[in-house]
Short mmCIF file of N, CA and C in Angstrom, two decimals:
data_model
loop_
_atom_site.label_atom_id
_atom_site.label_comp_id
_atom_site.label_asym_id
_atom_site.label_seq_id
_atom_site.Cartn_x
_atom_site.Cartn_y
_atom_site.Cartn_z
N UNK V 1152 -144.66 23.39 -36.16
CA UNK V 1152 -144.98 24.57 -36.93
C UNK V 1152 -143.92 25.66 -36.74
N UNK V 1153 -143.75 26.09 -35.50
CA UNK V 1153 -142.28 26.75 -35.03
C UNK V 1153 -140.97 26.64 -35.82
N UNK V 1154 -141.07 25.40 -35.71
CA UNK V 1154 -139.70 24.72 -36.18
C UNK V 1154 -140.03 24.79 -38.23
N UNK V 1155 -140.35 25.09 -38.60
CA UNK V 1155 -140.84 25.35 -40.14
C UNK V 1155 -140.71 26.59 -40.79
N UNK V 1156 -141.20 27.42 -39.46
CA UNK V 1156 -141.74 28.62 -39.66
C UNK V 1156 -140.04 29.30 -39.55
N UNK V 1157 -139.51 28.72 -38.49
CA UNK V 1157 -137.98 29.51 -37.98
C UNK V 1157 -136.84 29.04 -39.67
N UNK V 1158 -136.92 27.43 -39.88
CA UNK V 1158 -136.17 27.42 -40.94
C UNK V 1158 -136.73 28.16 -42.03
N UNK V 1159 -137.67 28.34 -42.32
CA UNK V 1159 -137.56 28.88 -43.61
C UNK V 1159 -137.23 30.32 -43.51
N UNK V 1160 -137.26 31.18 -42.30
CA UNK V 1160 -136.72 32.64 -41.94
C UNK V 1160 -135.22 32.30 -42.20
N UNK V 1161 -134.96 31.31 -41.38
CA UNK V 1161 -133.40 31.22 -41.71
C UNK V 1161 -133.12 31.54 -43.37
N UNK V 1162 -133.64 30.52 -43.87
CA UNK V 1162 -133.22 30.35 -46.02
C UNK V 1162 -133.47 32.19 -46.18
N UNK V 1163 -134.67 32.52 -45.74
CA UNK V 1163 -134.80 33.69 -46.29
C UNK V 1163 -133.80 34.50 -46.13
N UNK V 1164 -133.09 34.79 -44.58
CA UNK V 1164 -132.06 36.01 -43.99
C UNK V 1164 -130.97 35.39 -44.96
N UNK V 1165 -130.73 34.03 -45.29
CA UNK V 1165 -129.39 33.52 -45.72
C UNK V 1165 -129.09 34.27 -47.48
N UNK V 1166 -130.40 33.73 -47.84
CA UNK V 1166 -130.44 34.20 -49.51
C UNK V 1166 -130.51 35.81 -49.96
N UNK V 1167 -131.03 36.70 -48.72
CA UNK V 1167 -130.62 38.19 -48.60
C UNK V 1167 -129.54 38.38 -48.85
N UNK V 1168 -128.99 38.04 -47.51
CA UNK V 1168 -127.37 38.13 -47.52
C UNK V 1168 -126.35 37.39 -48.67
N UNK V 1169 -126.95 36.95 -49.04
CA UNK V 1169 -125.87 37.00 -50.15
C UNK V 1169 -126.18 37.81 -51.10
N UNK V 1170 -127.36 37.89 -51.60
CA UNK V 1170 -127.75 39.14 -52.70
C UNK V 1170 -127.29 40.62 -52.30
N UNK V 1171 -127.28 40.64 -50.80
CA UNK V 1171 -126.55 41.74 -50.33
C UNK V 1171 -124.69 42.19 -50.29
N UNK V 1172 -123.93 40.89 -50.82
CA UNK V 1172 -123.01 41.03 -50.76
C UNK V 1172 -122.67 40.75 -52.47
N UNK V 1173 -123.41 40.99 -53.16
CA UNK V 1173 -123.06 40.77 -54.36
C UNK V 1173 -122.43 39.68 -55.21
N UNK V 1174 -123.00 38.48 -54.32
CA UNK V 1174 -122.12 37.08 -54.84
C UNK V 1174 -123.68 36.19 -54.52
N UNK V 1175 -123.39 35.29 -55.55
CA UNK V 1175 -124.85 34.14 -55.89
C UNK V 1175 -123.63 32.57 -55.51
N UNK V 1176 -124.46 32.05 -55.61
CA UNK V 1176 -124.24 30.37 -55.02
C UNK V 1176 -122.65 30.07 -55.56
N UNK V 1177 -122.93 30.62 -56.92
CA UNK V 1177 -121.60 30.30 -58.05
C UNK V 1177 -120.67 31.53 -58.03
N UNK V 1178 -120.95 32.55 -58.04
CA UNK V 1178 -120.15 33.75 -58.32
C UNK V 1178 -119.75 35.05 -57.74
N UNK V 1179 -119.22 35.76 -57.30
CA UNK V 1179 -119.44 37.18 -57.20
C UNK V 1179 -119.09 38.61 -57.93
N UNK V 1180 -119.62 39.17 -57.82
CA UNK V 1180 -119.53 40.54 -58.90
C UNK V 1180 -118.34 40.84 -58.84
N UNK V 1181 -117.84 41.09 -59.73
CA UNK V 1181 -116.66 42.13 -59.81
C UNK V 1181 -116.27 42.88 -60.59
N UNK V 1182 -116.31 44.22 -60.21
CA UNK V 1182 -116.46 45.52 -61.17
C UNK V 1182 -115.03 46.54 -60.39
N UNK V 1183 -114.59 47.65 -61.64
CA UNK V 1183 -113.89 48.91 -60.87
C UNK V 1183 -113.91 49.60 -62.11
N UNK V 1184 -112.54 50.41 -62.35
CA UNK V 1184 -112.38 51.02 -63.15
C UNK V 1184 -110.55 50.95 -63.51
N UNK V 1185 -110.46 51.23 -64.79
CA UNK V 1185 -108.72 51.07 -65.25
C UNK V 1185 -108.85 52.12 -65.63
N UNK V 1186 -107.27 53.08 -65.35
CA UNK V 1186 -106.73 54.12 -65.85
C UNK V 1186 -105.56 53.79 -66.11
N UNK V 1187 -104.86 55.00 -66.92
CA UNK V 1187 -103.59 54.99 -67.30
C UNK V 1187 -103.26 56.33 -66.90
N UNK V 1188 -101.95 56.57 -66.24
CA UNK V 1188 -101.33 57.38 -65.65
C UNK V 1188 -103.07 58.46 -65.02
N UNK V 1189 -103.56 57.96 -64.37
CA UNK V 1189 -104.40 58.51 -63.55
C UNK V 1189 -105.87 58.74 -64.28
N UNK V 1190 -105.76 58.62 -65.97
CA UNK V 1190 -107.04 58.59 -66.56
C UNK V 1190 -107.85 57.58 -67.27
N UNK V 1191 -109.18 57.63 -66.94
CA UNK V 1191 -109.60 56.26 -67.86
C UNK V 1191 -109.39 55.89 -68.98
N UNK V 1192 -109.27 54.56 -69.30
CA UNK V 1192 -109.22 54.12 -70.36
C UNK V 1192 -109.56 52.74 -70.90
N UNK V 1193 -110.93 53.16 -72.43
CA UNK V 1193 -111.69 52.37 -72.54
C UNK V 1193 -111.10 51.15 -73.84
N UNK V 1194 -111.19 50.13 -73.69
CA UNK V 1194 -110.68 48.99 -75.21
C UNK V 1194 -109.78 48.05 -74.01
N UNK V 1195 -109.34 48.07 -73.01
CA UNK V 1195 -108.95 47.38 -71.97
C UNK V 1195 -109.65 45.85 -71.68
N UNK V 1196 -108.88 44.78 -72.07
CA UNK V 1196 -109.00 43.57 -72.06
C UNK V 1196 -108.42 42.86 -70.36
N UNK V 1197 -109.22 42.64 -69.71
CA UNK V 1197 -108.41 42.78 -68.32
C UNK V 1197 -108.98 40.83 -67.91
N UNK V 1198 -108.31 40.06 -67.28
CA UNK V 1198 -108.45 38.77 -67.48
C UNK V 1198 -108.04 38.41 -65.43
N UNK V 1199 -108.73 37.86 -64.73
CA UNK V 1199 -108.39 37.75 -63.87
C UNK V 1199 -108.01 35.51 -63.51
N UNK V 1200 -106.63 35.67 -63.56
CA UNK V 1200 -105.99 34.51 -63.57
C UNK V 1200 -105.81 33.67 -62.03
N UNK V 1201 -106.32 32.94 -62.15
CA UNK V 1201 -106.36 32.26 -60.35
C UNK V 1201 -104.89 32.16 -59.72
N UNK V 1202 -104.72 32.55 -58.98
CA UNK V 1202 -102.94 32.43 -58.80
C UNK V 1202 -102.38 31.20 -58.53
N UNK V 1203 -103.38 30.51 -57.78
CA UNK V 1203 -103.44 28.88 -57.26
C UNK V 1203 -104.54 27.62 -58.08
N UNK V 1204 -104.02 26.72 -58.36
CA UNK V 1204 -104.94 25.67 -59.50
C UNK V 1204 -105.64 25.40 -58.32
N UNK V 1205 -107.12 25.30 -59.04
CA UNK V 1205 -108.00 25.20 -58.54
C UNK V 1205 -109.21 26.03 -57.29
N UNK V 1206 -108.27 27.03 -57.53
CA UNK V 1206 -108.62 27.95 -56.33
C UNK V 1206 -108.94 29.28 -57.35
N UNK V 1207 -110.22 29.20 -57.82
CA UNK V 1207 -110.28 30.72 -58.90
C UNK V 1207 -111.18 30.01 -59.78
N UNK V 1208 -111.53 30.73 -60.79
CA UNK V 1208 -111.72 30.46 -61.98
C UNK V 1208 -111.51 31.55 -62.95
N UNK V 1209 -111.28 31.52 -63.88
CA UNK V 1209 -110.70 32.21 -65.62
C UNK V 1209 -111.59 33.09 -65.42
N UNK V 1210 -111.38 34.33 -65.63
CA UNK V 1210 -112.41 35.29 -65.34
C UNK V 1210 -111.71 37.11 -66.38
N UNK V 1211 -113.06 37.20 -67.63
CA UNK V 1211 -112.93 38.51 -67.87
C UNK V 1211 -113.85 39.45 -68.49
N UNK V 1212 -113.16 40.67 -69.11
CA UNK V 1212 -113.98 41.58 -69.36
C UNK V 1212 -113.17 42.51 -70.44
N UNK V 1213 -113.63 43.96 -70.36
CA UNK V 1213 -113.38 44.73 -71.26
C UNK V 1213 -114.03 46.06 -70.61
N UNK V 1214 -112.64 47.13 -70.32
CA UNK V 1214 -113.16 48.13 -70.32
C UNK V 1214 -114.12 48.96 -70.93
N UNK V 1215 -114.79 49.66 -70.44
CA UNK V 1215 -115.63 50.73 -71.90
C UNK V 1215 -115.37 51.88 -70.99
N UNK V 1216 -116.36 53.22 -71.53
CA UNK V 1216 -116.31 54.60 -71.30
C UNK V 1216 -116.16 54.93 -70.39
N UNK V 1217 -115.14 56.04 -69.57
CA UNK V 1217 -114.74 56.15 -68.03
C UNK V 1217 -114.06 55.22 -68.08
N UNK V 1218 -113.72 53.72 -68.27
CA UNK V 1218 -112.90 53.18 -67.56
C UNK V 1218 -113.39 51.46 -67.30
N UNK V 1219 -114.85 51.68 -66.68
CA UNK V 1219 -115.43 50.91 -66.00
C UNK V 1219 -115.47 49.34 -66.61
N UNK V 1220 -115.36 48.33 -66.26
CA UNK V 1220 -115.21 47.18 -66.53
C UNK V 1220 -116.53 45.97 -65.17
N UNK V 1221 -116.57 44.87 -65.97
CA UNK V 1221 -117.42 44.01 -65.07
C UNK V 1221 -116.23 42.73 -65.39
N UNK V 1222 -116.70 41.69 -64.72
CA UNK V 1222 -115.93 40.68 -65.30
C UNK V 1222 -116.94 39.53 -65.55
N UNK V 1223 -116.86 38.37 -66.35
CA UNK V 1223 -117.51 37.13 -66.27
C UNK V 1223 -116.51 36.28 -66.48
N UNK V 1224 -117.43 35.03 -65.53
CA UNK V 1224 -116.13 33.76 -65.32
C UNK V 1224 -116.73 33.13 -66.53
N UNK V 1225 -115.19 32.49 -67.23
CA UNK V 1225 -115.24 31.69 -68.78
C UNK V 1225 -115.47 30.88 -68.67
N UNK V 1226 -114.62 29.37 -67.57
CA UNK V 1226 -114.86 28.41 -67.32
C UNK V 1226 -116.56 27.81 -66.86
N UNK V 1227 -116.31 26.85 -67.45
CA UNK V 1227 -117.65 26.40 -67.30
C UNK V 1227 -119.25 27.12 -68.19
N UNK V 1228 -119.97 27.64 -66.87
CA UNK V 1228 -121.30 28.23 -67.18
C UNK V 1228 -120.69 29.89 -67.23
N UNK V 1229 -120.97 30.62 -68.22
CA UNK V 1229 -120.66 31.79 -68.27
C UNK V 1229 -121.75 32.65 -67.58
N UNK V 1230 -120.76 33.04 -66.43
CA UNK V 1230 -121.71 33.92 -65.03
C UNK V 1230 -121.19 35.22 -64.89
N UNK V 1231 -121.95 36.45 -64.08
CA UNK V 1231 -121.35 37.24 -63.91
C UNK V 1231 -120.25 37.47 -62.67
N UNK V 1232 -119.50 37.88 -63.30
CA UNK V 1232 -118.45 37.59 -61.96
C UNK V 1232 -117.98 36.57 -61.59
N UNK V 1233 -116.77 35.90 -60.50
CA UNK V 1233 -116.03 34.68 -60.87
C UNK V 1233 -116.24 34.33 -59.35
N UNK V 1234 -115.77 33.12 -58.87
CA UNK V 1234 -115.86 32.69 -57.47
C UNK V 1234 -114.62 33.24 -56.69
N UNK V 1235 -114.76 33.48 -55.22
CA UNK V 1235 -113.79 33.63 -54.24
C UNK V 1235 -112.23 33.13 -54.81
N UNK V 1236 -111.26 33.81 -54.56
CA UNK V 1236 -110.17 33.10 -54.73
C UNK V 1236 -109.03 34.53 -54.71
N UNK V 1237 -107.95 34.46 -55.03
CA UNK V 1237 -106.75 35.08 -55.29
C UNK V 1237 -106.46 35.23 -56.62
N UNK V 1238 -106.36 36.26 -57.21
CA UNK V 1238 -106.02 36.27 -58.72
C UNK V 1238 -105.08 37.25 -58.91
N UNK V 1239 -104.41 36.39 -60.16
CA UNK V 1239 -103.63 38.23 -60.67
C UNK V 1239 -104.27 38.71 -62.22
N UNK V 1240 -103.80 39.75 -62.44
CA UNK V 1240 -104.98 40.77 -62.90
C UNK V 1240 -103.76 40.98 -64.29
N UNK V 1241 -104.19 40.69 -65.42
CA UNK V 1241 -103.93 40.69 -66.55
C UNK V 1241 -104.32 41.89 -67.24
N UNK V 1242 -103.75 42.72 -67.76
CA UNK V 1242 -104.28 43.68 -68.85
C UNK V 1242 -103.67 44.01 -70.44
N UNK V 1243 -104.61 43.93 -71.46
CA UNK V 1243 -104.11 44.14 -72.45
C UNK V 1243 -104.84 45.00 -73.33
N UNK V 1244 -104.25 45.59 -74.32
CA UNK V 1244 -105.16 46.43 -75.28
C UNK V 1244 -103.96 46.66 -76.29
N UNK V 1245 -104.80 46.12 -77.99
CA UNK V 1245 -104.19 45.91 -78.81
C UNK V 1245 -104.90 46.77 -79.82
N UNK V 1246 -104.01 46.64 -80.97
CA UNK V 1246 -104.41 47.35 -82.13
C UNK V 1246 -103.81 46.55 -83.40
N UNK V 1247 -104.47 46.36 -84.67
CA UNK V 1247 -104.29 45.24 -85.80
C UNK V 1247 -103.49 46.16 -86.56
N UNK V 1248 -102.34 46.06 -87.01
CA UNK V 1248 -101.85 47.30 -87.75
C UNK V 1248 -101.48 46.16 -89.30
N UNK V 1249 -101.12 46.89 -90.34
CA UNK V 1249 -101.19 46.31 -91.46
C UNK V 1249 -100.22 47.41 -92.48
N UNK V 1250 -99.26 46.56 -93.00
CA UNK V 1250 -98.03 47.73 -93.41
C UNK V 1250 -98.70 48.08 -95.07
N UNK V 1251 -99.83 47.96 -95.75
CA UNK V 1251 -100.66 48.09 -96.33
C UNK V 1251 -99.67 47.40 -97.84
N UNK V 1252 -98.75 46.71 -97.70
CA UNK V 1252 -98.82 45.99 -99.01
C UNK V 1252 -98.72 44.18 -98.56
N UNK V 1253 -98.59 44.23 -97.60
CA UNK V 1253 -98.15 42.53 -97.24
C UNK V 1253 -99.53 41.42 -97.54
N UNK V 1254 -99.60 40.60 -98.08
CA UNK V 1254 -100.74 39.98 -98.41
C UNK V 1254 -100.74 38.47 -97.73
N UNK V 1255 -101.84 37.56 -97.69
CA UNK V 1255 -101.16 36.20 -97.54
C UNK V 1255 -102.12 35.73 -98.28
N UNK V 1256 -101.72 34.80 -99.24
CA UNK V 1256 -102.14 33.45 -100.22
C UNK V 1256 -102.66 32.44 -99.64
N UNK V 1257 -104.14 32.07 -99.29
CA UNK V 1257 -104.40 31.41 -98.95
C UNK V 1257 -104.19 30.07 -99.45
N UNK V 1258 -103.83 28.48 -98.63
CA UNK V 1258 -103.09 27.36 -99.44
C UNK V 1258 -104.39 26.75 -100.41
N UNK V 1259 -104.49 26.87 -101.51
CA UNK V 1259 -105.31 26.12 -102.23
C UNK V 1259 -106.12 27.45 -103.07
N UNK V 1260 -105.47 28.24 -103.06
CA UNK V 1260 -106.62 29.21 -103.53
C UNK V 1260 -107.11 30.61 -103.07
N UNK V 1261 -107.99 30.89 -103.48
CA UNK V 1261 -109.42 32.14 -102.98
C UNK V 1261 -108.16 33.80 -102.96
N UNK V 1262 -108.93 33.93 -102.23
CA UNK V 1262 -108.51 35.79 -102.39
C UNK V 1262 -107.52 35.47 -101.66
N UNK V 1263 -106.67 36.70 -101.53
CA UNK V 1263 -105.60 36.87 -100.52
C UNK V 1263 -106.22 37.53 -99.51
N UNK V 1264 -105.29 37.60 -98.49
CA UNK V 1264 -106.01 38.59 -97.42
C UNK V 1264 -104.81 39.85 -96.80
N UNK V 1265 -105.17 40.17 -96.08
CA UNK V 1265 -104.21 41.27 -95.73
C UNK V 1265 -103.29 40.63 -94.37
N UNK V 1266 -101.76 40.78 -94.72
CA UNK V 1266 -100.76 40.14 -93.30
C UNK V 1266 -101.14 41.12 -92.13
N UNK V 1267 -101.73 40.81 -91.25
CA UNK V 1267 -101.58 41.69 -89.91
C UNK V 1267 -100.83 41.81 -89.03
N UNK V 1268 -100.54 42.45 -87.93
CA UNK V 1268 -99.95 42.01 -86.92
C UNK V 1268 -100.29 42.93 -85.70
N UNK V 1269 -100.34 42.52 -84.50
CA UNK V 1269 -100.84 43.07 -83.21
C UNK V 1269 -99.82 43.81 -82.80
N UNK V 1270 -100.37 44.90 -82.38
CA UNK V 1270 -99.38 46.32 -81.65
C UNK V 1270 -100.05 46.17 -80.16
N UNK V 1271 -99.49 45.33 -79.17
CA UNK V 1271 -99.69 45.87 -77.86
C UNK V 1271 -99.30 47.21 -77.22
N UNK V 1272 -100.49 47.46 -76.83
CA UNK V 1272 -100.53 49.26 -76.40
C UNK V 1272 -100.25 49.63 -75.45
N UNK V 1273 -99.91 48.25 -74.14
CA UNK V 1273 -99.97 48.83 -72.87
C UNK V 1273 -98.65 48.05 -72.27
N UNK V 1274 -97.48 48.93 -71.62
CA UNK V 1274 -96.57 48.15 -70.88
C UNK V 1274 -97.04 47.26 -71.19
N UNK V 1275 -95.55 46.16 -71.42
CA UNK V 1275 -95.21 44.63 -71.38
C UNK V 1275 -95.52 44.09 -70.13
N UNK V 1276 -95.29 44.74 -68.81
CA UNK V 1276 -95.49 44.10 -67.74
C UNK V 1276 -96.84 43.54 -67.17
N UNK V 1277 -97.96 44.54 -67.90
CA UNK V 1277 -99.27 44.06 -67.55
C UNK V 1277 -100.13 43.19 -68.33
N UNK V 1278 -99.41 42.46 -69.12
CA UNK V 1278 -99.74 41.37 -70.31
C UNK V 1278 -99.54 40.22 -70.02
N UNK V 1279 -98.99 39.99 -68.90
CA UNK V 1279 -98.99 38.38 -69.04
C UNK V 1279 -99.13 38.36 -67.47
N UNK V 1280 -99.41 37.01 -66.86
CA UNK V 1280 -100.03 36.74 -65.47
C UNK V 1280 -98.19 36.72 -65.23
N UNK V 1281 -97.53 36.04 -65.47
CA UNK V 1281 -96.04 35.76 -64.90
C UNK V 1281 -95.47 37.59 -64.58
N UNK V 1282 -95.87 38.49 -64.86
CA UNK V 1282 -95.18 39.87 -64.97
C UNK V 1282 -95.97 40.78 -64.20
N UNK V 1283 -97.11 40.44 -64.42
CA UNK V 1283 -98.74 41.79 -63.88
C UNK V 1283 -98.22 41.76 -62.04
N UNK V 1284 -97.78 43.25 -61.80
CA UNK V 1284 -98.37 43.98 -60.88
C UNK V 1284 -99.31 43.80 -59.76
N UNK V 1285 -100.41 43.46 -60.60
CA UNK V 1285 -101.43 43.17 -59.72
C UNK V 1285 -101.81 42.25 -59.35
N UNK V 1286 -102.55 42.20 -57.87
CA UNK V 1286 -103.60 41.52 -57.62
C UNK V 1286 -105.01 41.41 -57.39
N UNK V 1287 -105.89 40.62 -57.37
CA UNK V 1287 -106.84 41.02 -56.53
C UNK V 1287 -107.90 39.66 -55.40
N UNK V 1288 -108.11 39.87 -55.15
CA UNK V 1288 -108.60 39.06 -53.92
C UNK V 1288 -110.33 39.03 -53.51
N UNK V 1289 -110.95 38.06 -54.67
CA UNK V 1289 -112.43 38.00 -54.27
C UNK V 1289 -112.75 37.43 -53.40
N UNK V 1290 -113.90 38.23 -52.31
CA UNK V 1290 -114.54 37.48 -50.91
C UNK V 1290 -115.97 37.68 -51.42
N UNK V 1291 -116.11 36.81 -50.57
CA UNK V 1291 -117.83 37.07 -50.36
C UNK V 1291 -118.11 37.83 -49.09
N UNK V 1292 -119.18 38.37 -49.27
CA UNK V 1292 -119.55 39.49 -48.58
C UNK V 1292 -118.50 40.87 -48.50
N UNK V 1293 -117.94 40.70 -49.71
CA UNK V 1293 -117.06 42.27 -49.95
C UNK V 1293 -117.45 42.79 -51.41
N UNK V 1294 -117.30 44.46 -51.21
CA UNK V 1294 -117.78 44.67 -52.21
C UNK V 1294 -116.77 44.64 -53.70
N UNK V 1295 -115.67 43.52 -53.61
CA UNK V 1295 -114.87 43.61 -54.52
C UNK V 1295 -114.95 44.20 -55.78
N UNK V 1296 -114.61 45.43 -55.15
CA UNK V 1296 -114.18 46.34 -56.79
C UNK V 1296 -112.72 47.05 -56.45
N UNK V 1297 -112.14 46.64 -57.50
CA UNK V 1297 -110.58 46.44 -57.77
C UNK V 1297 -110.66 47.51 -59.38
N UNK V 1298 -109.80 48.81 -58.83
CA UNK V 1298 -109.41 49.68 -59.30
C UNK V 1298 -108.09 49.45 -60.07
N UNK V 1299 -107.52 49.66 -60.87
CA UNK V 1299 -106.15 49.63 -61.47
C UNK V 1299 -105.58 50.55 -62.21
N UNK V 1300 -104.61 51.24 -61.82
CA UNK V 1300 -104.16 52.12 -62.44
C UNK V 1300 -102.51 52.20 -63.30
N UNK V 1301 -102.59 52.28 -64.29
CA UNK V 1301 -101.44 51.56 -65.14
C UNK V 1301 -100.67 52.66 -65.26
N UNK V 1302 -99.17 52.55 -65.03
CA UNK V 1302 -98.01 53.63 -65.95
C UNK V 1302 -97.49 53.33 -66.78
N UNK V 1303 -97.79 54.39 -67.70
CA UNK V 1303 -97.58 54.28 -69.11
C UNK V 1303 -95.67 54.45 -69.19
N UNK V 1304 -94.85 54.36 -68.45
CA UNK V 1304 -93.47 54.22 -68.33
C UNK V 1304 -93.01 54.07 -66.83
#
C-alpha cells in the first residue's frame, strides 16, 4: 500500500513540475517580444530553425500588439511551443506591393489577376537562418522567453 501510495505522489510532484516549467511531454512554451530599434513591432513573422538536424523542431509565430509573439511547432502535431533544442531565430515582415498596371493571364483563360511582388521590410540579415543574428536555446524547466530586438540599419 506504501509502495502505491509513494509512486503515485511521485507521477503527481513529476506532472507539477513540468506544468510548472512551462513545457508538456512534447513541447515547451515559448513567448517574448520583437522590437525594432528599441520599439515594438506588430506583423513580425519570426520562425525558430533547429540549428542541428534532428535536434529542434520547425517552430513559429507572428508578432501582434506591443510586440508579443508565442510560437507553435509545425512539424508533426501542431503544439504550443516547440521541444528543447538550439535554434536560430528567423524574422520577417513583408508587404504585397503592386505597380497598379501589371496583370497576369492566366494559361487557358479566366480573369487576369494583378502581378505582385513582396517588399521585405526588415534588414536582409534577419530573413534567412544562414544570416540571423540570433539565437535561442529552449530548456525545460526555463522560462524561455527570448526577446529580440532588431536594427533597422
Amino acid at each position: 500500500m506504501n509502495r502505491c501510495l509513494s509512486l503515485l505522489l511521485t507521477c503527481i510532484v513529476s506532472v507539477s513540475l513540468l506544468a510548472l516549467s512551462g513545457c508538456t511531454s512534447k513541447a515547451c512554451k515559448v513567448t517574448g517580444v520583437i522590437k525594432m530599434d528599441g520599439e515594438p513591432i506588430e506583423g513580425v513573422s519570426i520562425s525558430f530553425v533547429p540549428k542541428t538536424d534532428g535536434q529542434g523542431e520547425l517552430a513559429a509565430g507572428t508578432s501582434v500588439a506591443g510586440g508579443a509573439y508565442e510560437i507553435k511547432t509545425l512539424s508533426g502535431d501542431i503544439v504550443d511551443g516547440t521541444v528543447p533544442g538550439t535554434y536560430t531565430v528567423v524574422l520577417r515582415k513583408s508587404e504585397v506591393l503592386w505597380d497598379g498596371k501589371s496583370w497576369m493571364h492566366p494559361a487557358g483563360g479566366g480573369e487576369p489577376v494583378k502581378s505582385t511582388t513582396l517588399k521585405e521590410l526588415l534588414p536582409k540579415q534577419y530573413t534567412s537562418s544562414a544570416t540571423s543574428p540570433f539565437t535561442a536555446t529552449v530548456e525545460k524547466g526555463k522560462p524561455n522567453t527570448f526577446d529580440f530586438d532588431i536594427k533597422s540599419k
